Short mmCIF file of C-alpha atoms and ligand atoms in Angstrom, two decimals:
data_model
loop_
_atom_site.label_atom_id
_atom_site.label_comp_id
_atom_site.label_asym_id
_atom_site.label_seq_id
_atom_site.Cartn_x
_atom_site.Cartn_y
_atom_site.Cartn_z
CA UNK L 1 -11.19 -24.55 20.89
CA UNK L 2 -9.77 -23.78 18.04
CA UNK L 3 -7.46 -20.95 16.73
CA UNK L 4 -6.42 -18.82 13.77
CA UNK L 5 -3.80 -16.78 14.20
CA UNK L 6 -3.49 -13.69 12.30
CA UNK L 7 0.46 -11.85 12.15
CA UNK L 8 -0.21 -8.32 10.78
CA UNK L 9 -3.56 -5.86 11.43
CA UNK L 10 -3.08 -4.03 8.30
CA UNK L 11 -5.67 -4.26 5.47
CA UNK L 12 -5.24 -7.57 4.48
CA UNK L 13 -5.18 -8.97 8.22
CA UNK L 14 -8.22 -7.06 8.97
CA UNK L 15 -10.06 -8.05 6.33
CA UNK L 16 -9.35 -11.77 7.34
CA UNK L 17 -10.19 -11.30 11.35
CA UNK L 18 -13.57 -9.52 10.42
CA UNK L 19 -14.53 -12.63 8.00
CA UNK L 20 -13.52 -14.76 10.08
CA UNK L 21 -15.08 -14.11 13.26
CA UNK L 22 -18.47 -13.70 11.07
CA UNK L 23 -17.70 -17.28 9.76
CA UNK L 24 -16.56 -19.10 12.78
CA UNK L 25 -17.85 -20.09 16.29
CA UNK L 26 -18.07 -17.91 18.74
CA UNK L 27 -15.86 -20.84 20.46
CA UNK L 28 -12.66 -20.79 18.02
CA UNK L 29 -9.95 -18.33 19.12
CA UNK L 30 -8.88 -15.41 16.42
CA UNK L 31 -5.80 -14.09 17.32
CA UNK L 32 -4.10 -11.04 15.56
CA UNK L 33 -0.97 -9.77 15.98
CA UNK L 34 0.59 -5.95 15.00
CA UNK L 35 3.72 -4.14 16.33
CA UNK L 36 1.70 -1.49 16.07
CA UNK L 37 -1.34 -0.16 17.95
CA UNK L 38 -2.84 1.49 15.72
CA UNK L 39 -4.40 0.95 11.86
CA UNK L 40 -3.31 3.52 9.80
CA UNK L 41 -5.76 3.56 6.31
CA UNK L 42 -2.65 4.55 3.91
CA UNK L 43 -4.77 6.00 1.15
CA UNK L 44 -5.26 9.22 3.33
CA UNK L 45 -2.02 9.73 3.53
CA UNK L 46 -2.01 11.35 0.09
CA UNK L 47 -4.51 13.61 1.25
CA UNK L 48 -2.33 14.76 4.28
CA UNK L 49 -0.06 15.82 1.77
CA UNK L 50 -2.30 18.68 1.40
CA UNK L 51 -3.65 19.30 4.40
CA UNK L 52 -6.92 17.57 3.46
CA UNK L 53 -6.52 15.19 6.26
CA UNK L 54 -4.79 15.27 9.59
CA UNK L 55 -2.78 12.48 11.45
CA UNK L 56 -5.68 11.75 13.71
CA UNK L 57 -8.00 11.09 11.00
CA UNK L 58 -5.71 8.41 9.29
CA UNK L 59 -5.36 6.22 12.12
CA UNK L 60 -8.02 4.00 14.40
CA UNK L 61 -6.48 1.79 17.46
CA UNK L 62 -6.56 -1.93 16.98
CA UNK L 63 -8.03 -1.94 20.65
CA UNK L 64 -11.21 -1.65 19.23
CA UNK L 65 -11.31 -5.13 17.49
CA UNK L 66 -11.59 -7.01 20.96
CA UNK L 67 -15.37 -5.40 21.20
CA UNK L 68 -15.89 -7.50 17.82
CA UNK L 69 -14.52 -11.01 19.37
CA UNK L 70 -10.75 -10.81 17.90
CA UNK L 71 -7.73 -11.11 20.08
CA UNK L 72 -5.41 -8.51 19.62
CA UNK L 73 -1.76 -8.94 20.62
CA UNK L 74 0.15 -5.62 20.23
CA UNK L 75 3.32 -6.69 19.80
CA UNK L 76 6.13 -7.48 17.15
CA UNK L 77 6.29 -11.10 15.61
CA UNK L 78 9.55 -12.02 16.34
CA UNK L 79 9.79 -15.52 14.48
CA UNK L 80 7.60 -17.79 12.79
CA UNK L 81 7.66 -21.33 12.88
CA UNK L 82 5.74 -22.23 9.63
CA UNK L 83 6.08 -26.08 10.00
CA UNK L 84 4.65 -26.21 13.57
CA UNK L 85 1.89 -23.39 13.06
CA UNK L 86 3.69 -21.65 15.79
CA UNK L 87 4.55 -17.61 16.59
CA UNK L 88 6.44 -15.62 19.22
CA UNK L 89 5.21 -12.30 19.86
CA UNK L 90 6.26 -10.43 23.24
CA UNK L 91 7.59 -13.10 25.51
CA UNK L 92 4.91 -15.57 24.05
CA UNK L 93 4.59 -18.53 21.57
CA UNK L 94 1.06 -19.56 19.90
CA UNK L 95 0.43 -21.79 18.18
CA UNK L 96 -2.85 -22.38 16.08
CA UNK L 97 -4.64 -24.18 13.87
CA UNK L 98 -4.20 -21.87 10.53
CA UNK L 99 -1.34 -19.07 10.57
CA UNK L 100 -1.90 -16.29 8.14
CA UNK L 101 0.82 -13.85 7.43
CA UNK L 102 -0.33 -10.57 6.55
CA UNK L 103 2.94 -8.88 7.37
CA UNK L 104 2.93 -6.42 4.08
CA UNK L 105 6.34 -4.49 3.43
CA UNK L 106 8.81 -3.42 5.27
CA UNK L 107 10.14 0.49 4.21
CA UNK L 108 13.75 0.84 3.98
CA UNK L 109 14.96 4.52 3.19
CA UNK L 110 18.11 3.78 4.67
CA UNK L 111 19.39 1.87 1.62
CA UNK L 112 20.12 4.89 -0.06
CA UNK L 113 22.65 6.97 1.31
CA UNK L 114 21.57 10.56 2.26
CA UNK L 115 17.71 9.65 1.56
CA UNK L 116 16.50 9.77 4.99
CA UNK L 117 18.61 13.27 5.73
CA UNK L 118 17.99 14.82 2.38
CA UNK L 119 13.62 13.71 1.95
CA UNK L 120 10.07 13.14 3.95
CA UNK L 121 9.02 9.60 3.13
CA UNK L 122 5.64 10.46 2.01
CA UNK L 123 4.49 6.05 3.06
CA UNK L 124 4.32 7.43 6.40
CA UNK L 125 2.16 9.57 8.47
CA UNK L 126 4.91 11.42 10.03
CA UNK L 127 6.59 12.16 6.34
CA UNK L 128 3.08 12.83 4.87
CA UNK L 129 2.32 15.20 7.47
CA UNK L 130 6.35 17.08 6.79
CA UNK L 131 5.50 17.40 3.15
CA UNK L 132 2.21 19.47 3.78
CA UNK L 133 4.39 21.77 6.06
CA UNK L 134 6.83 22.26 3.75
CA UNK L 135 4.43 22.72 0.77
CA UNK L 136 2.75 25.32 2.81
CA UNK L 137 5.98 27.26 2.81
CA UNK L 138 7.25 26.98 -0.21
CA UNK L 139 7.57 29.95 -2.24
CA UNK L 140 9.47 28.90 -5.39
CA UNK L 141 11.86 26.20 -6.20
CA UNK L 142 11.73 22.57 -7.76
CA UNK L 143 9.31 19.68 -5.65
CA UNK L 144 10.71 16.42 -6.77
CA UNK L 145 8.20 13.00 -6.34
CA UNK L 146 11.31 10.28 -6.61
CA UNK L 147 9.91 6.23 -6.74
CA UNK L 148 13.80 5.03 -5.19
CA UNK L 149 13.33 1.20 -6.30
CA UNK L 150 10.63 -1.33 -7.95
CA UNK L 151 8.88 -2.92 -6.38
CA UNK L 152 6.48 -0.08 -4.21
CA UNK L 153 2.92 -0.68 -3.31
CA UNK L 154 0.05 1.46 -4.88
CA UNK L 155 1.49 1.64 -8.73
CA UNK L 156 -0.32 4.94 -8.80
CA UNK L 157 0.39 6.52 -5.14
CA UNK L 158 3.52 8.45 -6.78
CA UNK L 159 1.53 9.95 -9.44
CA UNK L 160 -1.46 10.75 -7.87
CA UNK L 161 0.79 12.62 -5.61
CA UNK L 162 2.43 14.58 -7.94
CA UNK L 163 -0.99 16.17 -9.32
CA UNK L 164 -2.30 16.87 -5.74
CA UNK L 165 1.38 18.97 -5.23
CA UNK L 166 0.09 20.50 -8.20
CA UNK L 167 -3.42 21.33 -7.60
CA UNK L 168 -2.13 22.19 -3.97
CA UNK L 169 0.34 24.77 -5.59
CA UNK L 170 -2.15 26.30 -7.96
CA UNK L 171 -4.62 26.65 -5.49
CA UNK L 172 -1.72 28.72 -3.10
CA UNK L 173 -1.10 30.50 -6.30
CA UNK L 174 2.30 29.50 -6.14
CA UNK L 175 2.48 27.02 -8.98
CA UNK L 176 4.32 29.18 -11.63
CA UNK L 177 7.23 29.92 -9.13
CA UNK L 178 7.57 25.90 -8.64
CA UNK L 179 8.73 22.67 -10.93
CA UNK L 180 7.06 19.76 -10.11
CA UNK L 181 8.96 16.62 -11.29
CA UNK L 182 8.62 12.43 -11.08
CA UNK L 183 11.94 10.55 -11.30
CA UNK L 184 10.97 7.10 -11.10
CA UNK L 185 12.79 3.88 -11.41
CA UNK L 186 9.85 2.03 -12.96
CA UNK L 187 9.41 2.04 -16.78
CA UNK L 188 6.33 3.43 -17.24
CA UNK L 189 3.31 4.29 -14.27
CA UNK L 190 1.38 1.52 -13.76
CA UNK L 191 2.77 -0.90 -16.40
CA UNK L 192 0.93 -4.05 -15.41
CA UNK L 193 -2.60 -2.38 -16.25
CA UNK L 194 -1.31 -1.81 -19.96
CA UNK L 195 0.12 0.56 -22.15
CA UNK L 196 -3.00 2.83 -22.41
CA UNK L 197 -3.80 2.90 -18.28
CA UNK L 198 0.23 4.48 -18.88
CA UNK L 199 -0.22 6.62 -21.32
CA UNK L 200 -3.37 7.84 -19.47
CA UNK L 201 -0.88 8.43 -16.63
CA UNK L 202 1.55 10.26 -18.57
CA UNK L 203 -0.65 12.65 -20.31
CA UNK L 204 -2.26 13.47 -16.78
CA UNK L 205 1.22 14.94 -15.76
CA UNK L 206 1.74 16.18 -19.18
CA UNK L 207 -1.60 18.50 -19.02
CA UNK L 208 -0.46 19.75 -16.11
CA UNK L 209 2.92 20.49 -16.45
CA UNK L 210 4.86 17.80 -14.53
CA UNK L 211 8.04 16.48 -15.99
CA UNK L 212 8.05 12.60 -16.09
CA UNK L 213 11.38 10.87 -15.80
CA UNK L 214 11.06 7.19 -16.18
CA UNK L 215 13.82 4.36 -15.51
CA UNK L 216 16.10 6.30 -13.34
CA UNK L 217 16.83 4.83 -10.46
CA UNK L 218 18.58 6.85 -7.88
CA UNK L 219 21.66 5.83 -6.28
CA UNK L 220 22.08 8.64 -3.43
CA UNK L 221 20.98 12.47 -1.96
CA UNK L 222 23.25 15.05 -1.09
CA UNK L 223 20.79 16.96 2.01
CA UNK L 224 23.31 19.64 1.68
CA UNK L 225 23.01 20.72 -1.87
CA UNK L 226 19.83 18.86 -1.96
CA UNK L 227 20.48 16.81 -5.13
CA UNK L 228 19.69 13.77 -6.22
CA UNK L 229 22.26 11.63 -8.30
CA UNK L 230 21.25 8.67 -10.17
CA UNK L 231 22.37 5.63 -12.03
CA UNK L 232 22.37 7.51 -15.56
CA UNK L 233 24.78 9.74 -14.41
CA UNK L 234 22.11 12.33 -14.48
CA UNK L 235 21.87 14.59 -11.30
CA UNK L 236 18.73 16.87 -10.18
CA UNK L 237 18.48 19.30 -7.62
CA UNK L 238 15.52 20.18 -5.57
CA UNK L 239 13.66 22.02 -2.88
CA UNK L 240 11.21 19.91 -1.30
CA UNK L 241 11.95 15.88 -2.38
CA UNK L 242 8.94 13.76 -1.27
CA UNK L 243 10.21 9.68 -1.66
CA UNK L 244 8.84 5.73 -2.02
CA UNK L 245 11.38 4.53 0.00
CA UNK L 246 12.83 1.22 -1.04
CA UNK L 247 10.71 -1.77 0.03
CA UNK L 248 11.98 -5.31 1.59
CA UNK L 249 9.91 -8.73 2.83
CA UNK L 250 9.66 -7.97 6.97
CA UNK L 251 12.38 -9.23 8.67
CA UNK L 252 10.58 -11.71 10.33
CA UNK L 253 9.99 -13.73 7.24
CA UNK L 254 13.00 -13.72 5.97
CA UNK L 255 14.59 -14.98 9.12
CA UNK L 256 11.87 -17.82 8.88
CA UNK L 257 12.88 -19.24 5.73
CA UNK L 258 9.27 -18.27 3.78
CA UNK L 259 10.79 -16.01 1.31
CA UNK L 260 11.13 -17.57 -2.54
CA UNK L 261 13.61 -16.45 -5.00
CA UNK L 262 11.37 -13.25 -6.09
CA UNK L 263 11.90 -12.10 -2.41
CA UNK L 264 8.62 -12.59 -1.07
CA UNK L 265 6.23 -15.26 -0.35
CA UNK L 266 5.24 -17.63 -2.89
CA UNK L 267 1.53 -18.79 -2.78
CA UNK L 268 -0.77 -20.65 -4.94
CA UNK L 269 -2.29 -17.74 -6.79
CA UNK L 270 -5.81 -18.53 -6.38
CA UNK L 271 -5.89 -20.18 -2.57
CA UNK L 272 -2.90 -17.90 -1.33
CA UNK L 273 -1.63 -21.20 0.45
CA UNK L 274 2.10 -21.19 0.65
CA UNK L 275 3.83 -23.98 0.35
CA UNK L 276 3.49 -25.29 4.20
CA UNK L 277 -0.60 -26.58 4.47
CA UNK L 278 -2.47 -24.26 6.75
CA UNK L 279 -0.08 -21.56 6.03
CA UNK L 280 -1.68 -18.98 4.21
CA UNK L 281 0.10 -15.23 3.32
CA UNK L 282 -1.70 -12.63 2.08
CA UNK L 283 -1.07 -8.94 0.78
CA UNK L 284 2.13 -6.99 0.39
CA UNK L 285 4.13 -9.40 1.51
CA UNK L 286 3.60 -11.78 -1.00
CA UNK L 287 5.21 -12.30 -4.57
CA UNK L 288 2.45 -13.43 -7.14
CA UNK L 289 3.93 -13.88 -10.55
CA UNK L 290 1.58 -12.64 -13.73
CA UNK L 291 1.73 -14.16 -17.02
CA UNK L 292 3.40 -10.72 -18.58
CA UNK L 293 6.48 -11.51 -16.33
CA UNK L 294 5.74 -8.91 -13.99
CA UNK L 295 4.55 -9.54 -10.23
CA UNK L 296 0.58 -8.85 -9.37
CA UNK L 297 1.11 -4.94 -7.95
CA UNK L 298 1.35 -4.49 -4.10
CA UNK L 299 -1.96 -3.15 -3.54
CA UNK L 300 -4.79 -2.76 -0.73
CA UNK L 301 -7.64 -3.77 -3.15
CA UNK L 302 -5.72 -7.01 -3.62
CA UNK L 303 -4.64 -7.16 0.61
CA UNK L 304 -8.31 -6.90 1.08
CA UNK L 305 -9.97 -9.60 -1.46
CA UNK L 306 -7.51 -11.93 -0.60
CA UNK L 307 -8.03 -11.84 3.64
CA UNK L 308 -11.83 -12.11 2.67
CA UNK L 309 -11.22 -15.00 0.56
CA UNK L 310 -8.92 -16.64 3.01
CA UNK L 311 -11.19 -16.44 5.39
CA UNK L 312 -13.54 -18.10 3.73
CA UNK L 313 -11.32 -21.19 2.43
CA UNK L 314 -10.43 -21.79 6.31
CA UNK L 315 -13.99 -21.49 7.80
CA UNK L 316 -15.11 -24.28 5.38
CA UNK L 317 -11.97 -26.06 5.71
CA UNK L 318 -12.63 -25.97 9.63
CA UNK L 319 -16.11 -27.03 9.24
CA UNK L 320 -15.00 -29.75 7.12
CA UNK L 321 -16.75 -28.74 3.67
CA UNK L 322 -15.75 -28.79 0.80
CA UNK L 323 -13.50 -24.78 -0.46
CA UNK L 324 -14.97 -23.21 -3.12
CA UNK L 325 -13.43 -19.72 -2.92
CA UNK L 326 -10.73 -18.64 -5.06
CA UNK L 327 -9.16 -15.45 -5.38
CA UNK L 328 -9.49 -14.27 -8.97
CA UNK L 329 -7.47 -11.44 -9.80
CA UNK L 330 -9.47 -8.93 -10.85
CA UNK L 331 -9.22 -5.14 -8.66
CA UNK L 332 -9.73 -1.59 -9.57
CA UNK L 333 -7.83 1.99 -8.36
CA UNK L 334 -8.58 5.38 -7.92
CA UNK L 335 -6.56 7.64 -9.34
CA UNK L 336 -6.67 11.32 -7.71
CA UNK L 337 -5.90 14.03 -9.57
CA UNK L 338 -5.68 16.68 -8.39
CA UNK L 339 -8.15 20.06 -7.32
CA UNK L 340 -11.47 17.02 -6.38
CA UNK L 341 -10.74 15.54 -9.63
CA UNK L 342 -9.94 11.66 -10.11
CA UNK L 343 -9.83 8.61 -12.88
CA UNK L 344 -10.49 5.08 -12.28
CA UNK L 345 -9.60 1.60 -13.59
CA UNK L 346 -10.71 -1.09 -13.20
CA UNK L 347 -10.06 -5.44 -14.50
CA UNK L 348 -8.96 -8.33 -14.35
CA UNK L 349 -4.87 -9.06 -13.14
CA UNK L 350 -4.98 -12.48 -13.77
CA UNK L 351 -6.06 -12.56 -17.13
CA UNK L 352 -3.53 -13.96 -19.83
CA UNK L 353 -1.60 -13.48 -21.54
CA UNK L 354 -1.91 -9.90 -20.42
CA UNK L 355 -4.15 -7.77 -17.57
CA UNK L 356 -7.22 -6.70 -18.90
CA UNK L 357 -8.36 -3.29 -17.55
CA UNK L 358 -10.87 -0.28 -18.69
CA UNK L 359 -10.28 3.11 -17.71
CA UNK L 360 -13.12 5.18 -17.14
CA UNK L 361 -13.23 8.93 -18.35
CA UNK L 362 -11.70 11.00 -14.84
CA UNK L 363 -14.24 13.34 -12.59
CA UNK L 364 -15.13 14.83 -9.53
CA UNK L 365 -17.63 11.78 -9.26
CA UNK L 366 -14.27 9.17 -8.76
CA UNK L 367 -12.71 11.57 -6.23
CA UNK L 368 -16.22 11.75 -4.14
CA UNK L 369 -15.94 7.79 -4.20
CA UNK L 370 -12.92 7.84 -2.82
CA UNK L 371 -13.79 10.37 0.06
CA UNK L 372 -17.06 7.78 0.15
CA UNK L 373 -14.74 4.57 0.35
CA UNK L 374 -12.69 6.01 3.14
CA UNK L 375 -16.22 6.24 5.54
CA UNK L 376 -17.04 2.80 4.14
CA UNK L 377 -13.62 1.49 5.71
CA UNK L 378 -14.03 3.21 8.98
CA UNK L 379 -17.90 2.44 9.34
CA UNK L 380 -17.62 -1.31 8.43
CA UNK L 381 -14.77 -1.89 11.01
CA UNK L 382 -14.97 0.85 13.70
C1 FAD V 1 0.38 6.60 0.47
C2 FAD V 1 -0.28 5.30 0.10
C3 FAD V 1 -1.44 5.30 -0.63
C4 FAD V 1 -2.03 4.08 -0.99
N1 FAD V 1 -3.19 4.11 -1.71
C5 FAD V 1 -3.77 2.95 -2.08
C6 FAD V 1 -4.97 2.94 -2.83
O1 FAD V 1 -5.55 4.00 -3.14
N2 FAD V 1 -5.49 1.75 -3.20
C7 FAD V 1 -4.90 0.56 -2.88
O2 FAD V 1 -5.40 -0.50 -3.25
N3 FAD V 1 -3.74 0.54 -2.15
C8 FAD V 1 -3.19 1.70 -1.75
N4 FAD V 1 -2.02 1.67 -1.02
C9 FAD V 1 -1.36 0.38 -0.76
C10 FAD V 1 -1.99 -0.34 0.43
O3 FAD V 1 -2.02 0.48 1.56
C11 FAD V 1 -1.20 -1.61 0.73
O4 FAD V 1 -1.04 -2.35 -0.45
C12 FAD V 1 -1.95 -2.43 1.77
O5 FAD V 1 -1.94 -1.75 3.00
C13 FAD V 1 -1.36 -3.82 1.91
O6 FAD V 1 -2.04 -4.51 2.92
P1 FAD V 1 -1.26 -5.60 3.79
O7 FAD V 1 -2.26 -6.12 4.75
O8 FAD V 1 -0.56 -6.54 2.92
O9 FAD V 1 -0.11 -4.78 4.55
P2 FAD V 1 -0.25 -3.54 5.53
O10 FAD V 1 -1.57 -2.86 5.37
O11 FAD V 1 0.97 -2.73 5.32
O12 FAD V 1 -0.23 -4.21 6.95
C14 FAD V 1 0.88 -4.89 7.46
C15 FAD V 1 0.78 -4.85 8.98
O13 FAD V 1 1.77 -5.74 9.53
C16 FAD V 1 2.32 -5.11 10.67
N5 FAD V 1 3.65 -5.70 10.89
C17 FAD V 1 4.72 -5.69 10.06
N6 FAD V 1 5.74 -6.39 10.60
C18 FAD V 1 5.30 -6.86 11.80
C19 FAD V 1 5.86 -7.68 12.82
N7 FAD V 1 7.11 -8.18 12.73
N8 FAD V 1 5.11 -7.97 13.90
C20 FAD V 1 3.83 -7.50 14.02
N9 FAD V 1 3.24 -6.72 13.08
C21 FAD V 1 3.97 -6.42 11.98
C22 FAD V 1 2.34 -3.63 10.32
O14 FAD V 1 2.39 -2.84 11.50
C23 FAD V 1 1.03 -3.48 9.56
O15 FAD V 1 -0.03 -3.11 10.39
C24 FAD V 1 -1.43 2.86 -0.61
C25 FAD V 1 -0.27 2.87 0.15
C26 FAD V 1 0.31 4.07 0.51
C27 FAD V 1 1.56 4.06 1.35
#
């Protein structure tokens, strides 16, 4: 028997169980591992934000994956032992014949003094679910979106945001009495798709009134005065703050030695093999460099290609035949904004020397996609 083990049950490490058990004996062992029991589809979360959504509809348990032939382990990875194939989980070690580390990010608010007191953390369900209740109260006042550091997964997840606070306000009727405002660290929204996918970003927030505030990068929160300072020197206050959070590589791989000098996990680009053979590391967690100097975005569309592709190297590498599958770069995004409206891009990362990627004019036909997309991702695994 053989066995692929599998740390992380998020997109990208569901993506590559499902494959794989299609692809494989019923005889070879897949074996996943999550800290978590649950998988949580993160793209609703916006849509809690506004009571669209509720925590129960957001999550699935992993439970259910045993039904489909995968072993799941619920509990935390506590090291990795790369060289020898080998993880300890619970009071266990495993060791397989592939290892593929689909750990994403880790969130750390706490990096920023008063953050955690002073915000909701809007990249989880619990903070999601805060934001609506707060929205639902508020009266008048300034709602701040703040992006704390570079780099955050979903480029667009703080913008989108934004215009669903404001369609959310108008709808309450409330909008006039409230600011909406993005403080961001990053340069411009979505700089790796290209200076017009930006621009398209910015004059989104423009139409409706939301003040953009690139390149500041926040340096702490006051929860009593409720104001954010940041590096510039300028300060802001506000009345409801909804935060990215600073992200970090998990723990786990850090502790294991697999983290290169960007911070995350090197890979070949196309085979998302690290370094060690039979290691492979997929997703979030990984840092893939782009010809423009910039890192290929933390995204789900990518998590999910590249655990399908993955899959499909090791099942013919298994069998003994020759790999033909390569991960190519290319990925597209929803963009909600706002009152069933939403854009969409859509290209190629990897192209050089810059990403090549074509918006298409916004509608309500993107936003029913992305209500369509969500079924799709329960349906095909649940
Ligand atoms: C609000 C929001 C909206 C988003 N919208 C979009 C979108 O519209 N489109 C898009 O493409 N992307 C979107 N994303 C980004 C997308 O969700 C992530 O890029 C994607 O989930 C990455 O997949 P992953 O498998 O790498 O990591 P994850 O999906 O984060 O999975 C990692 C898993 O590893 C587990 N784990 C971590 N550490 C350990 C450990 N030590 N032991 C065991 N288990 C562990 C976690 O519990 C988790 O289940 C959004 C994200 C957020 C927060």
């Amino acid at each position: 028997m053989r066995q692929v083990l599998i740390c992380g049950a998020g997109v990208g490490g569901l993506a590559a169980a499902h494959r794989l058990r299609r692809l494989l004996p019923a005889s070879d062992r897949i074996v996943v591992f999550d800290q978590s029991p649950v998988h949580t589809f993160w793209p609703s979360l916006l849509w809690m934000m506004t009571g669209a959504r509720q925590a129960d509809q957001v999550v699935r348990p992993l439970s259910a994956l045993r039904e489909r032939g995968v072993t799941v382990e619920s509990s935390a990875v506590t090291a990795i032992d790369a060289e020898s194939l080998t993880v300890t989980a619970g009071d266990r070690r495993w060791t397989g014949d592939a290892l593929i580390l689909a750990l994403g990010a880790d969130l750390d608010p706490e990096r920023i003094p008063g953050l955690v007191e002073g915000g909701d953390n809007f990249y989880t369900v619990a903070g999601a679910e805060q934001v609506h209740r707060r929205l639902a109260e508020l009266e008048r006042g300034r709602v701040v979106v703040l992006v704390s550091r570079m780099p955050f997964k979903c480029p667009a997840a703080p913008y989108e945001a934004a215009m669903l606070i404001d369609g959310y306000l108008r709808k309450r009727r409330r909008r006039e009495a409230v600011d909406i405002a993005v403080w961001v660290a990053e340069p411009a929204p979505m700089g790796v798709a290209g200076p017009s996918v930006s621009q398209g970003v910015i004059n989104a927030l423009t139409e409706r009134g939301i003040d953009y505030h690139p390149h500041e990068t926040v340096i702490g929160v006051d929860p009593t005065t409720k104001r954010l300072k940041f590096q510039s020197g300028q300060t802001v206050d506000y009345d409801l703050l909804a935060y990215v959070p600073p992200h970090r590589v998990p723990s786990v791989v850090e502790a294991a030695g697999l983290a290169s000098e960007s911070g995350w996990i090197a890979v070949n680009r196309h085979t998302l093999e690290t370094s060690v053979p039979n290691v492979f590391a997929i997703g979030d967690v990984t840092g893939i460099p782009l010809a423009l100097g910039k890192p290929l975005p933390k995204a789900g569309v990518f998590a999910h290609a590249q655990g399908e592709i993955v899959a499909k190297i090791l099942a013919h590498r298994l069998a003994g035949r020759e790999e033909s599958a390569s991960f190519t770069g290319e990925g597209e995004c929803f963009i909600e904004m706002g009152r069933g409206v939403a854009g969409f891009a859509r290209g190629n990362f990897y192209a050089e020397p810059e990403p090549q990627v074509r918006t298409y004019r916004s509608g309500r036909h993107w936003h029913g996609a992305k209500v369509l997309f969500e079924r799709h991702w329960w349906q095909q695994w649940w």
